[in-house]
XYZ file of N, CA and C in Angstrom:
678
model
N 0.870 -1.088 0.147
C 0.038 0.028 0.091
C 0.903 1.346 0.037
N 0.208 2.273 -0.226
C 0.977 3.693 -0.178
C 1.058 4.059 1.292
N 1.871 5.222 1.666
C 1.948 5.631 3.017
C 1.746 6.947 3.129
N 0.724 7.590 3.968
C 0.440 8.762 3.984
C 1.076 9.347 5.540
N 1.977 10.316 5.132
C 2.758 10.911 6.362
C 2.118 12.338 6.629
N 1.750 12.484 7.933
C 1.181 13.834 8.382
C 2.255 14.519 8.996
N 2.769 15.617 8.010
C 3.730 16.549 8.590
C 3.488 17.812 8.566
N 2.418 18.353 8.899
C 1.802 19.697 8.777
C 1.678 20.488 10.200
N 2.205 19.864 11.381
C 1.936 20.478 12.462
C 2.948 21.664 12.773
N 2.913 22.305 13.666
C 3.710 23.673 13.974
C 4.869 23.298 15.109
N 4.571 22.245 15.895
C 5.443 21.686 16.852
C 5.606 22.932 18.101
N 4.463 23.434 18.375
C 4.383 24.525 19.307
C 4.962 24.375 20.879
N 4.760 22.902 21.006
C 5.385 22.576 22.632
C 6.954 22.476 22.388
N 7.728 22.618 21.381
C 9.066 22.565 21.226
C 9.605 24.057 21.277
N 8.534 24.825 21.448
C 8.987 26.226 21.682
C 10.085 27.031 20.256
N 11.016 27.557 20.817
C 12.007 28.208 19.656
C 12.738 27.156 18.720
N 12.606 25.656 19.188
C 13.135 24.854 18.250
C 12.598 24.742 16.705
N 11.359 25.019 16.784
C 10.600 24.955 15.557
C 10.116 26.129 15.198
N 10.716 27.376 15.402
C 10.354 28.605 15.023
C 11.048 28.791 13.644
N 12.323 28.215 13.342
C 12.432 28.434 11.752
C 12.720 26.751 11.250
N 12.578 25.819 11.876
C 12.755 24.449 11.308
C 11.476 23.722 11.747
N 10.685 23.319 10.657
C 9.586 22.352 10.775
C 9.868 21.201 11.724
N 9.116 20.675 12.621
C 9.303 19.602 13.235
C 9.996 18.389 12.789
N 9.544 18.075 11.583
C 10.007 16.657 10.947
C 11.689 16.868 10.649
N 12.034 18.077 10.399
C 13.472 18.186 10.079
C 14.311 18.640 11.385
N 13.812 18.429 12.563
C 14.619 18.634 13.576
C 15.817 17.582 13.542
N 17.119 18.057 13.727
C 18.145 17.015 13.547
C 18.247 16.155 14.843
N 18.440 14.966 14.525
C 18.697 13.753 15.629
C 20.061 13.324 15.228
N 20.987 13.385 16.125
C 22.573 12.931 15.751
C 22.795 13.434 14.272
N 22.537 14.634 13.989
C 23.070 15.254 12.784
C 22.374 14.733 11.526
N 21.131 14.307 11.620
C 20.190 14.047 10.440
C 18.894 14.284 10.632
N 17.970 14.626 9.794
C 16.701 15.374 10.089
C 15.852 14.015 10.338
N 14.801 14.118 11.612
C 14.310 12.979 12.049
C 13.541 12.407 10.931
N 13.040 13.127 9.963
C 12.142 12.516 8.690
C 12.838 11.547 7.932
N 14.317 11.834 7.767
C 15.052 10.882 7.115
C 14.975 9.519 7.557
N 15.253 9.362 8.998
C 15.204 8.027 9.877
C 13.790 7.322 9.705
N 12.607 8.206 9.719
C 11.283 7.540 9.507
C 11.269 7.043 8.064
N 11.546 7.900 7.039
C 11.530 7.189 5.731
C 12.200 6.149 5.449
N 13.331 6.064 5.963
C 14.189 4.858 5.806
C 13.663 3.633 6.229
N 13.099 3.855 7.534
C 12.358 2.666 8.239
C 11.217 2.232 7.368
N 10.393 3.256 7.012
C 9.313 2.781 5.993
C 9.627 2.137 4.822
N 10.892 2.710 4.143
C 11.144 1.875 2.924
C 11.438 0.502 3.209
N 12.329 0.535 4.184
C 12.772 -0.783 4.813
C 11.627 -1.890 5.006
N 10.497 -1.235 5.387
C 9.212 -2.004 5.707
C 8.483 -2.503 4.377
N 8.996 -1.761 3.296
C 8.347 -2.140 2.118
C 7.700 -1.085 1.197
N 7.555 -0.047 1.875
C 6.850 1.105 1.385
C 7.510 1.769 -0.165
N 6.901 2.031 -1.088
C 7.582 2.478 -2.211
C 6.623 3.810 -2.669
N 5.433 4.055 -2.072
C 4.745 5.277 -2.600
C 4.259 5.854 -1.354
N 4.644 7.432 -1.463
C 4.312 8.069 -0.292
C 3.526 9.494 -0.502
N 2.607 9.609 0.225
C 2.039 11.088 0.300
C 2.488 11.715 1.376
N 2.527 13.355 1.465
C 2.959 13.970 2.549
C 2.053 14.968 2.525
N 1.271 15.028 3.693
C 0.171 16.158 3.979
C 1.294 17.167 4.786
N 1.373 18.414 4.123
C 2.293 19.496 4.627
C 1.251 20.726 4.888
N 2.057 21.643 5.822
C 1.524 23.037 6.003
C 2.418 23.721 6.525
N 2.954 23.834 7.670
C 3.844 24.751 8.056
C 5.296 24.565 7.617
N 5.756 25.810 7.163
C 7.211 25.710 6.423
C 7.349 24.690 5.584
N 6.236 24.533 4.928
C 6.281 23.187 3.810
C 7.357 23.380 2.846
N 7.825 24.613 2.302
C 8.905 24.605 1.540
C 10.168 23.921 1.732
N 10.524 24.126 3.210
C 11.789 23.381 3.804
C 11.410 21.855 3.516
N 10.312 21.387 3.827
C 10.143 19.942 4.099
C 10.197 19.556 2.262
N 9.510 20.359 1.545
C 9.537 20.044 0.185
C 10.963 19.920 -0.393
N 11.820 20.770 0.073
C 13.196 20.927 -0.443
C 13.746 19.458 -0.044
N 13.828 19.147 1.256
C 14.317 18.057 1.785
C 13.788 16.741 1.038
N 12.769 16.690 0.655
C 12.065 15.575 -0.137
C 12.577 15.665 -1.286
N 12.693 16.575 -1.958
C 13.242 16.735 -3.418
C 14.601 15.823 -3.431
N 15.459 16.373 -2.421
C 16.777 15.794 -2.375
C 16.867 14.380 -1.965
N 15.916 13.793 -1.093
C 16.060 12.707 -0.421
C 15.531 11.719 -1.515
N 14.611 11.979 -2.449
C 14.019 10.808 -3.117
C 14.689 10.983 -4.631
N 15.636 11.826 -4.759
C 16.447 11.937 -5.919
C 17.072 10.681 -6.466
N 16.823 10.301 -7.734
C 17.348 9.112 -8.120
C 16.759 7.779 -7.572
N 16.139 8.048 -6.516
C 15.379 6.728 -6.009
C 14.249 6.252 -6.523
N 14.028 4.711 -6.778
C 12.982 4.280 -7.568
C 11.645 4.083 -6.652
N 11.138 5.516 -6.286
C 10.007 5.636 -5.398
C 9.482 6.802 -5.927
N 8.167 6.776 -5.369
C 7.144 7.795 -5.762
C 6.580 8.637 -4.523
N 6.549 10.024 -4.700
C 5.893 10.795 -3.683
C 5.084 11.634 -4.193
N 4.150 12.316 -3.197
C 3.210 13.273 -3.708
C 3.102 14.322 -2.598
N 2.878 15.349 -2.791
C 2.755 16.584 -1.891
C 1.235 16.959 -1.675
N 0.571 16.953 -0.583
C -0.726 17.434 -0.331
C -0.462 18.469 0.648
N -1.034 19.751 0.245
C -0.910 20.806 0.774
C -2.216 21.184 1.743
N -2.056 21.053 3.137
C -3.259 21.441 3.986
C -3.325 22.914 4.136
N -3.986 23.642 3.429
C -4.243 25.132 3.565
C -4.981 25.383 4.819
N -5.951 24.799 5.124
C -6.823 25.200 6.001
C -6.208 24.919 7.414
N -5.304 24.211 7.593
C -4.862 23.842 8.976
C -5.750 23.626 10.189
N -6.839 22.633 9.677
C -8.072 22.567 10.717
C -8.007 21.075 11.112
N -6.662 20.434 11.164
C -6.778 19.140 11.904
C -6.616 18.017 10.934
N -6.114 16.822 11.593
C -5.985 15.656 10.674
C -6.883 14.985 9.598
N -8.081 15.243 10.379
C -9.345 14.773 9.653
C -9.402 15.417 8.349
N -9.510 16.951 8.407
C -9.652 17.596 7.054
C -8.453 17.509 6.167
N -7.328 17.181 6.776
C -6.179 16.969 5.826
C -6.235 15.655 5.113
N -6.985 14.523 5.410
C -7.288 13.441 4.780
C -8.337 13.633 3.837
N -9.434 14.145 4.554
C -10.896 14.084 3.973
C -10.915 15.062 2.737
N -9.985 16.055 2.871
C -10.106 17.103 1.690
C -9.308 16.701 0.390
N -8.566 15.823 0.686
C -7.508 15.063 -0.385
C -7.977 13.546 -0.840
N -9.006 12.969 0.004
C -9.532 11.683 -0.352
C -9.269 11.104 -1.819
N -9.756 11.877 -2.709
C -9.628 11.358 -4.040
C -8.416 11.368 -4.572
N -7.208 11.822 -3.990
C -6.008 11.755 -4.452
C -5.322 10.578 -3.875
N -5.790 10.052 -2.896
C -5.105 8.875 -2.084
C -5.407 7.487 -2.664
N -4.454 6.536 -2.579
C -4.940 5.250 -2.808
C -6.030 4.616 -2.078
N -6.537 3.635 -2.496
C -7.619 3.150 -1.897
C -7.188 2.506 -0.532
N -6.131 2.164 -0.297
C -5.793 1.521 0.929
C -4.343 2.262 1.304
N -4.014 2.661 2.586
C -3.040 3.441 2.821
C -2.618 3.360 4.203
N -1.327 3.485 4.563
C -0.826 3.386 5.993
C -0.723 4.653 6.699
N -1.495 5.115 7.545
C -1.301 6.696 8.067
C -0.473 6.588 9.425
N 0.481 7.531 9.100
C 1.414 7.775 10.492
C 1.728 9.272 10.399
N 2.161 9.706 11.779
C 2.540 11.030 11.870
C 4.096 11.008 11.656
N 4.564 12.334 11.423
C 6.078 12.548 10.823
C 6.851 12.715 12.112
N 6.279 12.639 13.203
C 7.170 12.922 14.534
C 7.165 11.666 15.538
N 6.773 10.383 14.700
C 7.072 9.253 15.804
C 7.437 8.039 14.997
N 8.324 7.163 15.469
C 8.426 5.683 14.869
C 8.248 4.646 15.909
N 7.803 3.496 15.482
C 7.833 2.356 16.314
C 8.441 1.182 15.539
N 8.988 0.348 16.176
C 9.680 -0.891 15.807
C 8.540 -1.951 15.297
N 7.563 -1.675 14.359
C 6.700 -2.674 14.000
C 6.770 -3.505 12.909
N 6.210 -4.606 12.973
C 6.390 -5.616 11.598
C 5.301 -4.967 10.738
N 5.578 -3.944 10.079
C 4.343 -3.485 9.219
C 4.044 -4.359 7.919
N 4.866 -5.459 7.451
C 4.459 -6.098 6.452
C 3.268 -7.176 7.189
N 3.864 -7.739 8.318
C 2.921 -8.539 8.880
C 1.611 -8.003 9.439
N 1.371 -6.872 9.661
C 0.350 -6.088 10.080
C -0.478 -5.818 9.031
N 0.194 -5.524 7.806
C -0.699 -5.342 6.670
C -1.232 -6.501 6.095
N -0.739 -7.774 6.220
C -1.152 -8.925 5.876
C -2.374 -9.219 6.816
N -2.374 -8.912 8.114
C -3.352 -9.086 8.967
C -4.651 -8.599 8.513
N -4.415 -7.230 8.315
C -5.388 -6.270 7.751
C -5.934 -6.584 6.536
N -5.425 -7.108 5.741
C -6.068 -7.794 4.338
C -6.951 -8.755 4.580
N -6.461 -9.631 5.556
C -7.435 -10.838 5.980
C -8.598 -10.604 6.733
N -8.466 -9.308 7.559
C -9.534 -8.902 8.306
C -10.804 -8.364 7.495
N -11.954 -8.354 8.267
C -13.079 -7.948 7.560
C -13.332 -6.268 7.915
N -12.179 -5.627 8.356
C -12.421 -4.399 8.726
C -11.910 -3.608 7.730
N -12.089 -2.249 7.605
C -11.488 -1.184 6.756
C -10.599 -0.326 7.449
N -10.457 -0.464 8.795
C -9.527 0.308 9.671
C -8.918 -0.693 10.575
N -7.575 -0.476 10.691
C -6.939 -1.145 11.792
C -5.901 -0.313 12.338
N -5.972 -0.085 13.692
C -5.398 1.105 14.530
C -4.288 0.302 15.418
N -3.121 1.008 15.686
C -2.279 0.664 16.638
C -2.795 0.840 17.912
N -2.705 0.180 18.994
C -3.012 0.337 20.340
C -1.868 0.065 21.434
N -1.696 0.887 22.310
C -0.798 0.809 23.308
C -1.364 0.721 24.613
N -1.123 -0.168 25.414
C -1.678 -0.556 26.878
C -1.381 0.927 27.581
N -2.323 1.000 28.487
C -2.225 2.593 29.157
C -3.320 2.611 30.192
N -2.605 2.977 31.497
C -3.704 3.154 32.630
C -4.656 4.244 32.223
N -4.281 5.163 31.479
C -5.316 6.502 30.919
C -6.101 6.013 29.537
N -6.071 4.803 29.323
C -6.718 4.524 28.184
C -8.257 4.302 28.162
N -8.798 4.655 27.255
C -10.586 4.788 26.802
C -10.915 3.639 26.062
N -9.925 2.792 25.611
C -10.439 1.602 24.822
C -10.221 0.244 25.530
N -10.916 -0.736 24.955
C -10.754 -2.242 25.776
C -10.708 -2.868 24.159
N -10.363 -4.384 24.293
C -10.364 -4.895 23.142
C -10.805 -6.179 23.135
N -11.304 -6.880 22.166
C -11.979 -8.101 22.040
C -10.876 -9.079 21.527
N -10.137 -9.947 22.220
C -9.110 -10.804 21.583
C -9.625 -11.682 20.664
N -10.828 -12.130 20.839
C -11.401 -13.236 19.807
C -11.633 -12.556 18.567
N -12.466 -11.620 18.487
C -12.966 -10.469 17.168
C -11.918 -9.872 16.757
N -10.934 -9.543 17.553
C -9.799 -8.442 17.317
C -10.419 -7.249 16.938
N -11.288 -6.630 17.719
C -11.920 -5.459 17.700
C -11.744 -4.544 18.822
N -11.787 -3.198 18.634
C -11.874 -2.067 19.563
C -13.317 -1.809 20.031
N -13.277 -1.737 21.364
C -14.475 -1.267 21.983
C -14.097 0.056 22.848
N -15.079 0.931 22.887
C -14.875 2.124 23.417
C -14.727 2.130 24.903
N -15.583 1.229 25.602
C -15.577 1.335 27.174
C -14.591 0.367 27.698
N -14.013 0.630 28.759
C -13.371 -0.454 29.505
C -13.670 -0.597 30.769
N -14.011 -1.995 31.115
C -14.406 -2.364 32.583
C -13.392 -2.465 33.478
N -13.695 -2.238 34.720
C -12.722 -2.397 35.842
C -11.861 -3.653 35.770
N -10.649 -3.643 36.246
C -9.925 -4.995 36.187
C -9.609 -5.431 34.682
N -9.759 -4.412 33.788
C -9.647 -4.924 32.526
C -8.778 -3.811 31.764
N -7.855 -4.522 30.818
C -6.722 -3.814 30.315
C -7.308 -2.668 29.513
N -6.739 -1.609 29.499
C -7.084 -0.150 28.814
C -6.124 0.110 27.828
N -6.433 0.781 26.672
C -5.441 1.060 25.655
C -5.711 2.589 24.903
N -4.719 3.151 24.619
C -4.871 4.511 23.805
C -4.226 4.255 22.406
N -4.934 5.060 21.578
C -4.401 4.969 20.143
C -3.144 5.505 20.043
N -2.323 4.690 19.070
C -0.787 5.229 18.977
C -0.417 6.125 17.756
N -1.735 6.374 16.858
C -1.445 7.233 15.675
C -1.123 6.328 14.414
N -0.716 5.178 14.655
C -0.528 4.276 13.448
C -1.778 3.716 13.085
N -2.157 3.655 11.554
C -3.406 2.949 11.054
C -3.246 2.624 9.668
N -3.677 1.580 9.470
C -3.948 0.920 7.913
C -5.650 1.311 7.662
N -5.727 2.084 6.552
C -7.042 2.453 6.216
C -7.521 2.472 4.979
N -8.711 1.937 4.765
C -9.391 1.646 3.470
C -10.266 3.087 3.113
N -9.943 4.084 2.275
C -10.626 5.367 2.265
C -11.989 5.181 2.012
N -12.753 4.152 1.813
C -14.096 3.833 1.764
C -14.901 4.285 2.926
N -14.144 4.456 4.201
C -14.570 4.745 5.493
C -15.222 6.186 5.307
N -14.279 7.095 4.325
C -14.789 8.524 4.229
C -16.217 8.542 3.664
N -16.695 7.487 2.947
C -18.146 7.713 2.450
C -19.155 7.713 3.561
N -18.724 7.433 4.741
C -19.625 7.400 5.716
C -19.718 8.685 6.737
N -18.981 9.589 6.167
C -18.848 11.157 7.037
C -19.933 11.808 7.054
N -20.470 12.061 8.318
C -21.779 12.749 8.138
C -21.593 14.217 8.689
N -20.546 14.462 9.180
C -19.932 15.723 9.673
C -18.517 16.019 9.763
N -18.030 17.126 9.993
C -16.687 17.525 9.908
C -15.986 17.306 11.237
N -14.578 16.856 11.297
C -13.995 16.414 12.661
C -12.767 17.247 12.709
N -12.227 17.347 14.009
C -10.919 17.893 14.074
C -9.733 17.023 13.768
N -9.763 15.824 14.454
C -8.773 14.932 14.352
C -9.519 13.523 13.650
N -8.626 12.815 12.866
C -9.129 11.779 12.090
C -9.753 10.751 13.389
N -9.028 10.641 14.655
C -9.384 9.718 15.620
C -11.010 9.982 16.027
N -11.252 11.490 16.086
C -12.619 11.714 16.329
C -13.492 10.916 15.550
N -13.280 11.022 14.329
C -14.093 10.120 13.274
C -14.326 8.650 13.499
N -12.958 8.137 13.333
C -12.962 6.469 13.536
C -13.555 6.178 14.936
N -13.159 6.851 16.014
C -13.724 6.270 17.189
C -15.015 6.986 17.659
N -15.537 7.712 16.638
C -16.990 8.367 16.886
C -17.875 7.839 16.210
N -18.712 8.456 15.489
C -19.735 7.819 14.354
C -19.189 6.463 13.760
N -18.149 6.669 13.118
C -17.824 5.142 12.582
C -17.783 3.875 13.271
N -16.956 4.068 14.377
C -17.093 2.809 15.218
C -18.688 2.411 15.909
N -19.249 3.181 15.978
C -20.647 2.871 16.401
C -21.236 1.869 15.317
N -21.000 1.911 14.271
C -21.754 0.926 13.169
C -20.870 -0.014 12.585
N -19.655 0.302 12.667
C -18.622 -0.500 11.971
C -17.505 -1.170 12.964
N -16.913 -2.284 12.444
C -15.915 -2.845 13.395
C -14.410 -2.189 12.980
N -13.386 -1.974 13.970
C -12.264 -1.374 13.837
C -11.259 -2.341 14.495
N -10.601 -2.931 13.740
C -9.358 -3.854 14.200
C -8.468 -3.155 14.709
N -7.421 -3.811 15.402
C -6.348 -3.226 15.969
C -5.266 -4.288 15.833
N -4.020 -3.606 16.166
C -2.741 -4.364 16.359
C -2.087 -3.577 17.511
N -1.274 -4.386 18.229
C -0.947 -4.056 19.474
C 0.611 -3.484 19.203
N 0.963 -2.122 19.834
C 2.188 -1.652 19.822
C 2.805 -1.879 21.303
N 3.723 -2.760 21.669
C 4.259 -3.145 22.858
C 4.951 -1.992 23.590
N 5.630 -1.268 22.895
C 6.438 -0.067 23.528
C 6.187 1.287 23.069
N 6.043 2.264 23.849
C 5.789 3.492 23.441
C 6.690 3.955 22.180
N 5.975 4.634 21.268
C 6.734 5.157 20.010
C 7.717 6.095 20.455
N 8.654 6.056 19.570
C 9.764 7.224 19.765
C 9.172 8.442 19.127
N 9.223 9.457 19.857
C 8.570 10.760 19.337
C 9.757 11.845 19.428
N 9.269 13.156 18.710
C 10.055 14.186 18.855
C 8.810 15.321 19.353
N 8.016 15.033 20.176
C 6.974 15.979 20.437
C 7.479 16.756 21.326
N 8.209 16.604 22.342
C 8.723 17.532 23.307
C 10.050 17.524 23.472
N 10.761 18.275 24.316
C 12.107 18.380 24.588
C 12.530 16.707 25.166
N 11.651 16.442 26.115
C 11.720 15.100 26.889
C 11.719 13.913 25.664
N 10.890 14.024 24.741
C 10.663 12.859 23.880
C 11.930 12.829 22.920
N 12.504 14.100 22.641
C 13.767 14.170 21.722
C 15.031 13.575 22.457
N 14.931 13.609 23.799
C 15.932 13.090 24.711
C 16.027 11.736 24.763
N 14.816 11.161 24.938
C 14.546 9.765 24.850
C 14.837 8.944 23.728
N 14.211 9.833 22.450
C 14.633 9.243 21.233
C 16.114 9.073 20.821
N 16.917 9.977 21.103
C 18.299 10.002 20.811
C 19.100 9.048 21.685
N 18.624 8.884 23.222
C 19.190 7.786 23.916
C 18.980 6.502 23.641
N 17.597 6.411 23.117
C 17.280 4.710 22.851
C 17.207 4.290 21.364
N 16.765 5.239 20.776
C 16.366 4.746 19.209
C 17.686 4.939 18.387
N 18.332 6.167 18.619
C 19.392 6.489 17.739
C 20.574 6.627 18.496
N 20.989 5.516 19.192
C 22.262 5.577 20.045
C 23.420 5.743 18.901
N 24.256 6.616 19.155
C 25.503 6.931 18.402
C 26.580 5.824 18.771
N 27.035 4.783 18.006
C 28.077 3.919 18.060
C 29.418 4.674 18.090
């Protein structure tokens, strides 16, 4: 499938760090974070990419032009002019997207076996498969037999949160009845009430660059300098 990378955020929690540099291009051990993400995704088998851009998108486009130069890969830029959230960024460009795509944010990486997860997605009866992480603050529970997500979690039952990684069949957008801010608002709102949403488990918290603390953890654990 193709891969849709959401890279339009301003990264306000990073303060002055993103004043002149878009968050995906923050240097981690002297390389833009987006370079690490793309290499991981390419290694996972992706050959076609869509990038949803907004904040300082010219800088990201310049990086992408250099990165993809002479590579046997395809990519397309989708400009999110409204900057009204991840739902609109997808919904407004749905006609340009492949029927099935992997959705991920540009500021996080998780060491997942995406080839195996995609195979399970194809075998499932669902049109959405979301990555879940066990958390005390989670608002979801899971059905191990049916492999589906449920909204409510009972006491003494494991709870989960959404990790941001998803395999999506764009046919789900045909069921949209109103606009949302985040794509998760739609998936876990009106869509889940009438349709099954499958899941795959993310065993370890993704490596992010959302805050200064996240950057420190990512440098120390994921990109250790040898």
